[in-house]
PDB file of C-alpha atoms in Angstrom:
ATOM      1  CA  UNK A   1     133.508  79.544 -48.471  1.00 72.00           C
ATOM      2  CA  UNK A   2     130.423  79.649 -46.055  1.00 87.00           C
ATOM      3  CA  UNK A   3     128.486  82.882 -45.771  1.00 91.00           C
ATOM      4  CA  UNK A   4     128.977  84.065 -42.035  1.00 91.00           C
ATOM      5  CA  UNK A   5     127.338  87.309 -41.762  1.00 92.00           C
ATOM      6  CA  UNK A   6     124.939  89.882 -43.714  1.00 91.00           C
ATOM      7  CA  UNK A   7     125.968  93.575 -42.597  1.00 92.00           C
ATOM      8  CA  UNK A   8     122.934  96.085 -42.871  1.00 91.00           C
ATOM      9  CA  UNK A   9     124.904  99.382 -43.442  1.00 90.00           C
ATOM     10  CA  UNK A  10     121.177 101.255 -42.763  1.00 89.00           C
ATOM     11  CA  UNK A  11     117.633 100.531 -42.515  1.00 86.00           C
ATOM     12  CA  UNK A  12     115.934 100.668 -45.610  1.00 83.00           C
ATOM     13  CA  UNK A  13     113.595  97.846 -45.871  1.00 80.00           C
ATOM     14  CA  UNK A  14     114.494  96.633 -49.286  1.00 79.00           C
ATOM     15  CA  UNK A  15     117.768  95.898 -47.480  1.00 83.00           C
ATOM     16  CA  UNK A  16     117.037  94.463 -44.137  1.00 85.00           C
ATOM     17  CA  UNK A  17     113.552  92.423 -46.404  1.00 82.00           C
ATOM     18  CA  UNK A  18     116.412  91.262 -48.485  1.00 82.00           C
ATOM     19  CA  UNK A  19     118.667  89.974 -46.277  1.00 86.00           C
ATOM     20  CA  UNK A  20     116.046  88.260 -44.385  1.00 82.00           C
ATOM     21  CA  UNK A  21     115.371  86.517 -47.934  1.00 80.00           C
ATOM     22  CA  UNK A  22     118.676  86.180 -48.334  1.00 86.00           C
ATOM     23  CA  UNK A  23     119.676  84.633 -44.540  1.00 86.00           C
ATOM     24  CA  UNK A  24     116.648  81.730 -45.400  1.00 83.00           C
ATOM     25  CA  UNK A  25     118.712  80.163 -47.413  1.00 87.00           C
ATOM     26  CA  UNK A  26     122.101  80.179 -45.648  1.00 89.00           C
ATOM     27  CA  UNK A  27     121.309  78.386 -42.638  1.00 87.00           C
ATOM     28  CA  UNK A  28     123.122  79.661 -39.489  1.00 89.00           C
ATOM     29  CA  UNK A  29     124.061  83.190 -41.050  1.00 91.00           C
ATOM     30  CA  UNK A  30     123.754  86.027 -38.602  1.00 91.00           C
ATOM     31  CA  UNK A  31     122.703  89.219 -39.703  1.00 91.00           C
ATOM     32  CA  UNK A  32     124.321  92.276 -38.212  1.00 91.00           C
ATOM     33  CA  UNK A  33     123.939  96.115 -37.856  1.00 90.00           C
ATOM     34  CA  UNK A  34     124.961  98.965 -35.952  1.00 91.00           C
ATOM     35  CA  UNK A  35     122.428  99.577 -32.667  1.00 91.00           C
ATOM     36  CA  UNK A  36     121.130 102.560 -34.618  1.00 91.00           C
ATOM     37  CA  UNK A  37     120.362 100.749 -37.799  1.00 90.00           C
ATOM     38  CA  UNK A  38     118.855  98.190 -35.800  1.00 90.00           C
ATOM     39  CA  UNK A  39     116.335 100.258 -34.180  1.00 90.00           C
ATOM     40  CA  UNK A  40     115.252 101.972 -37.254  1.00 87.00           C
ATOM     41  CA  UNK A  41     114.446  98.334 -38.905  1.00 86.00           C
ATOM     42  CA  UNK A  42     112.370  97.862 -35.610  1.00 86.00           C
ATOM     43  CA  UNK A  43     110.518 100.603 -36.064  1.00 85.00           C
ATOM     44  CA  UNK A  44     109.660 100.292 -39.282  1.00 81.00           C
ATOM     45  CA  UNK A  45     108.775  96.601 -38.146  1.00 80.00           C
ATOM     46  CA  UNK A  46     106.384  98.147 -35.609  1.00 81.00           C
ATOM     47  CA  UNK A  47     104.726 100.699 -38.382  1.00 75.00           C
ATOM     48  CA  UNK A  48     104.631  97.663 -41.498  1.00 68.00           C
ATOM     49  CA  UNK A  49     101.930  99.620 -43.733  1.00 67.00           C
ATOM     50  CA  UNK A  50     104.422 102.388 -44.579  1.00 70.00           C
ATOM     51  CA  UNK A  51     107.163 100.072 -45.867  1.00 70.00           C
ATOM     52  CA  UNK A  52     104.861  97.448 -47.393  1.00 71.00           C
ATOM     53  CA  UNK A  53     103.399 100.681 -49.098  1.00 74.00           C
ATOM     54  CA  UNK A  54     106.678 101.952 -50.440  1.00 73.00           C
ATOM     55  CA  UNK A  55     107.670  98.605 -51.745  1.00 73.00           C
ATOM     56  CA  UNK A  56     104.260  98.205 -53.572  1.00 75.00           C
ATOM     57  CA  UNK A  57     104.953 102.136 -55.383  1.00 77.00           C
ATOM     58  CA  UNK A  58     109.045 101.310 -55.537  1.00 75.00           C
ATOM     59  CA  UNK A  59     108.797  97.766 -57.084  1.00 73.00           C
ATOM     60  CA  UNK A  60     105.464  97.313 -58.441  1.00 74.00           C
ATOM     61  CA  UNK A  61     104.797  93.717 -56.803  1.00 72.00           C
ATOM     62  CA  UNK A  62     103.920  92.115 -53.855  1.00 69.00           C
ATOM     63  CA  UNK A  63     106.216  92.436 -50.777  1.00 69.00           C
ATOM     64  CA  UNK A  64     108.301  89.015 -50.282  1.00 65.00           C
ATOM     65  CA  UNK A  65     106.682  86.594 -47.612  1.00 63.00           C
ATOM     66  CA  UNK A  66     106.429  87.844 -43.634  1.00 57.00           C
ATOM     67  CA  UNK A  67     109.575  85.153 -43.278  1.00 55.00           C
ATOM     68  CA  UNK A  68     111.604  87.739 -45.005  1.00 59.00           C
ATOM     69  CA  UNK A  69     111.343  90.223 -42.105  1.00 61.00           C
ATOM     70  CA  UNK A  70     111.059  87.920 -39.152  1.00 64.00           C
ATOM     71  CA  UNK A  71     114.866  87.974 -38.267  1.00 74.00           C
ATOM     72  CA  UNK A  72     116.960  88.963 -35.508  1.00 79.00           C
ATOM     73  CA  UNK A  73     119.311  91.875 -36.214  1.00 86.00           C
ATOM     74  CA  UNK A  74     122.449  91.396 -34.270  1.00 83.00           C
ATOM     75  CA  UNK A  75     124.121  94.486 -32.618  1.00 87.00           C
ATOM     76  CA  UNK A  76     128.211  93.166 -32.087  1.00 84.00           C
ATOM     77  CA  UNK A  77     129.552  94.368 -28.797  1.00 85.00           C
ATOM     78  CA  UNK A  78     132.035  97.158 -29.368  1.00 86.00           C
ATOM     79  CA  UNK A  79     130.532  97.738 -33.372  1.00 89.00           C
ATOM     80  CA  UNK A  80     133.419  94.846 -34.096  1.00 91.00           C
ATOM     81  CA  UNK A  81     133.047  92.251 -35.979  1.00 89.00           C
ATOM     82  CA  UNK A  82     136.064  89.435 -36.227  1.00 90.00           C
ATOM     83  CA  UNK A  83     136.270  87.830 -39.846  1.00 89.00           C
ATOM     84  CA  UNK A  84     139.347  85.568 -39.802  1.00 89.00           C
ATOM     85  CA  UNK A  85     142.256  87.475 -39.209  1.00 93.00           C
ATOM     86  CA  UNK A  86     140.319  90.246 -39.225  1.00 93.00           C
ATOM     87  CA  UNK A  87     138.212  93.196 -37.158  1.00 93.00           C
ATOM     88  CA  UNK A  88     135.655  94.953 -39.153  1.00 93.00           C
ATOM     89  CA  UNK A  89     134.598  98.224 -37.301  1.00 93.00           C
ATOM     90  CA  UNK A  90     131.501  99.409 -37.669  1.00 93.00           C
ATOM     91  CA  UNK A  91     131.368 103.555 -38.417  1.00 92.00           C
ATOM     92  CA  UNK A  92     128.625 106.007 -37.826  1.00 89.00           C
ATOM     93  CA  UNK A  93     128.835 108.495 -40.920  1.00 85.00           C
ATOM     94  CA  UNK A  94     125.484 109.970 -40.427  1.00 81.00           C
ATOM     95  CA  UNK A  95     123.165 111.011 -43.430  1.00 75.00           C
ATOM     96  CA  UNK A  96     123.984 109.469 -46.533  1.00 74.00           C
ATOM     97  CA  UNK A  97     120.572 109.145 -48.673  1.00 69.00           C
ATOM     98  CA  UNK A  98     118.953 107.693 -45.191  1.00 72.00           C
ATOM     99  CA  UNK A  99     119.851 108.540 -41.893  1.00 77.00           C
ATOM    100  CA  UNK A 100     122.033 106.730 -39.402  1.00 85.00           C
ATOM    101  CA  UNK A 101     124.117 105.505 -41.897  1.00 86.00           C
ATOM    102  CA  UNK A 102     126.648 103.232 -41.234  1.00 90.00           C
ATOM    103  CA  UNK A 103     130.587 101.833 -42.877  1.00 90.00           C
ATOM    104  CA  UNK A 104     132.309  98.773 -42.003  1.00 91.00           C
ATOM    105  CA  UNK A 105     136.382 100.019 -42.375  1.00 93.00           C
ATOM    106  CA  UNK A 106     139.038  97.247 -41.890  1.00 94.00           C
ATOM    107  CA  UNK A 107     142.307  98.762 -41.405  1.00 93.00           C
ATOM    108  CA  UNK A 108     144.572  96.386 -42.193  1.00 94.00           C
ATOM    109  CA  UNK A 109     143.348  96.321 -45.778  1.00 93.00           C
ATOM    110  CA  UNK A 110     142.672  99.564 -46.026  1.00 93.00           C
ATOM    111  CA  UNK A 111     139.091  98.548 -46.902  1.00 92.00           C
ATOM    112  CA  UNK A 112     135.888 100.352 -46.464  1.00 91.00           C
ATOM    113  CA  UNK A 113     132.929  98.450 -47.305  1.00 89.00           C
ATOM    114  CA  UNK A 114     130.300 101.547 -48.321  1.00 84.00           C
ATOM    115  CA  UNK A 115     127.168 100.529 -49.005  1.00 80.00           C
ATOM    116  CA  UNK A 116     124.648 103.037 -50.287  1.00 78.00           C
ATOM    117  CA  UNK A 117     126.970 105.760 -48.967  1.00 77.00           C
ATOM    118  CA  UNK A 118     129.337 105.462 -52.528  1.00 70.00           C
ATOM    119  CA  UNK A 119     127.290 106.030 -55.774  1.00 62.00           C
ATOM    120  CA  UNK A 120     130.203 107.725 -58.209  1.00 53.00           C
ATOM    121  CA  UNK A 121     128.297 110.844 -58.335  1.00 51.00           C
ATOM    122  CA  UNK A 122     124.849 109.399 -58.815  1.00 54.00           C
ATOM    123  CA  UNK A 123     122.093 110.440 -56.492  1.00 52.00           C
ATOM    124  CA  UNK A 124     118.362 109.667 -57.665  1.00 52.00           C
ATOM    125  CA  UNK A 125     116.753 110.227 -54.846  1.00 52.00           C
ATOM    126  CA  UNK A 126     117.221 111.891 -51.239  1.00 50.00           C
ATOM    127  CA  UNK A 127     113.938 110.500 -49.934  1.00 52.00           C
ATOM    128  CA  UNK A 128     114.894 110.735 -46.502  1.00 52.00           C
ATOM    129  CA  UNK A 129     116.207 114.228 -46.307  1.00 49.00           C
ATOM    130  CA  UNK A 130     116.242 116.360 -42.858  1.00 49.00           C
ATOM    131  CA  UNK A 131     112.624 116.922 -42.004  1.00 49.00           C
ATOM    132  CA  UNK A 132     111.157 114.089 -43.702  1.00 47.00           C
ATOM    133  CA  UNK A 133     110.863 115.936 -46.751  1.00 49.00           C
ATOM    134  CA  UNK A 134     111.647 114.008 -50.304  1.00 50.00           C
ATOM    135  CA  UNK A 135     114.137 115.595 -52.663  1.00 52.00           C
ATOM    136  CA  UNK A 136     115.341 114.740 -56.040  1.00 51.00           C
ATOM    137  CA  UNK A 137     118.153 115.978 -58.339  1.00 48.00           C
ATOM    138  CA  UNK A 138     115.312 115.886 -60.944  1.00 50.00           C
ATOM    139  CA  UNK A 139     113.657 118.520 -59.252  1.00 51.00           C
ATOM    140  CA  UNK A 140     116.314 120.498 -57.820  1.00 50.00           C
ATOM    141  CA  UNK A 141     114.718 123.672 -58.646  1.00 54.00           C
ATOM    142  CA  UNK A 142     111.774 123.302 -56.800  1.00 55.00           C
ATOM    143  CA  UNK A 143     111.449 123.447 -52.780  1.00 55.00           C
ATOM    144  CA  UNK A 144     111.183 119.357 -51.479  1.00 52.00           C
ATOM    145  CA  UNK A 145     107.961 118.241 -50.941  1.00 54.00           C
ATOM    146  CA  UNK A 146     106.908 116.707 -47.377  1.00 52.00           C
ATOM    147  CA  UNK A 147     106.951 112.742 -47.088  1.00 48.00           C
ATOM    148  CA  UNK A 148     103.902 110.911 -47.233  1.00 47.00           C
ATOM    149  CA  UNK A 149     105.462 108.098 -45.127  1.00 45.00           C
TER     150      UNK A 149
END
């Protein structure tokens, strides 16, 4: 089996840095998003100390090498991608625990590849709720404080 594609379901950088990783070693791999999705990874691109930052306070180590994160994000005309037999659609579903959020649902299978939307009732963190404040269930009883990002 030869890995085709790497679907970015949203923009947070330890996924799109990771699938840059990821694409450097699976030569001809394309990696793919939603035209939303892709223009919050280029923004955060344009603005690199606030993701390097969070990755330093999230992770505790250095941020993976620049080649990680100098990759083309591929928009598919019509949000389709073709896998074999197969269309994957791609599926705005909004805010999840980042915004512009984003399914792939093949119908045939009756398949619908989540991402960070599914977490069985686990939610650590709603760091990017409305208003860029942070949120956690841990303190639920206290207002969210506002973002430093």
């Amino acid at each position: 089996m030869t890995l085709r594609y790497i679907y970015l379901s949203h923009g947070h950088f330890d996924h799109w840095i990771s699938a840059g990783y990821i694409a450097g070693h699976f030569p001809g791999v394309q990696i793919i998003s939603a035209p939303e999705v892709k223009a919050d990874i280029e923004s955060q691109r344009a603005n690199g100390e606030s993701f390097r930052d969070q990755w330093a306070v999230l992770f505790q180590e250095p941020i993976p090498p620049a080649e990680t994160f100098g990759f083309e994000v591929l928009t598919p005309e019509r949000n389709i991608v073709r896998v074999g037999d197969y269309e994957f659609s791609i599926h705005s579903v909004g805010h999840s625990d980042g915004d512009d959020t984003t399914v792939l649902h093949v119908a045939p299978l009756n398949l619908v590849v989540a991402g960070d939307v599914v977490y069985n009732n686990v939610h650590q963190m709603f760091a990017e709720a409305p208003g860029g404040r942070v949120c956690s269930l841990a303190e639920r009883d206290r207002p969210c404080r506002e973002s430093r990002a």
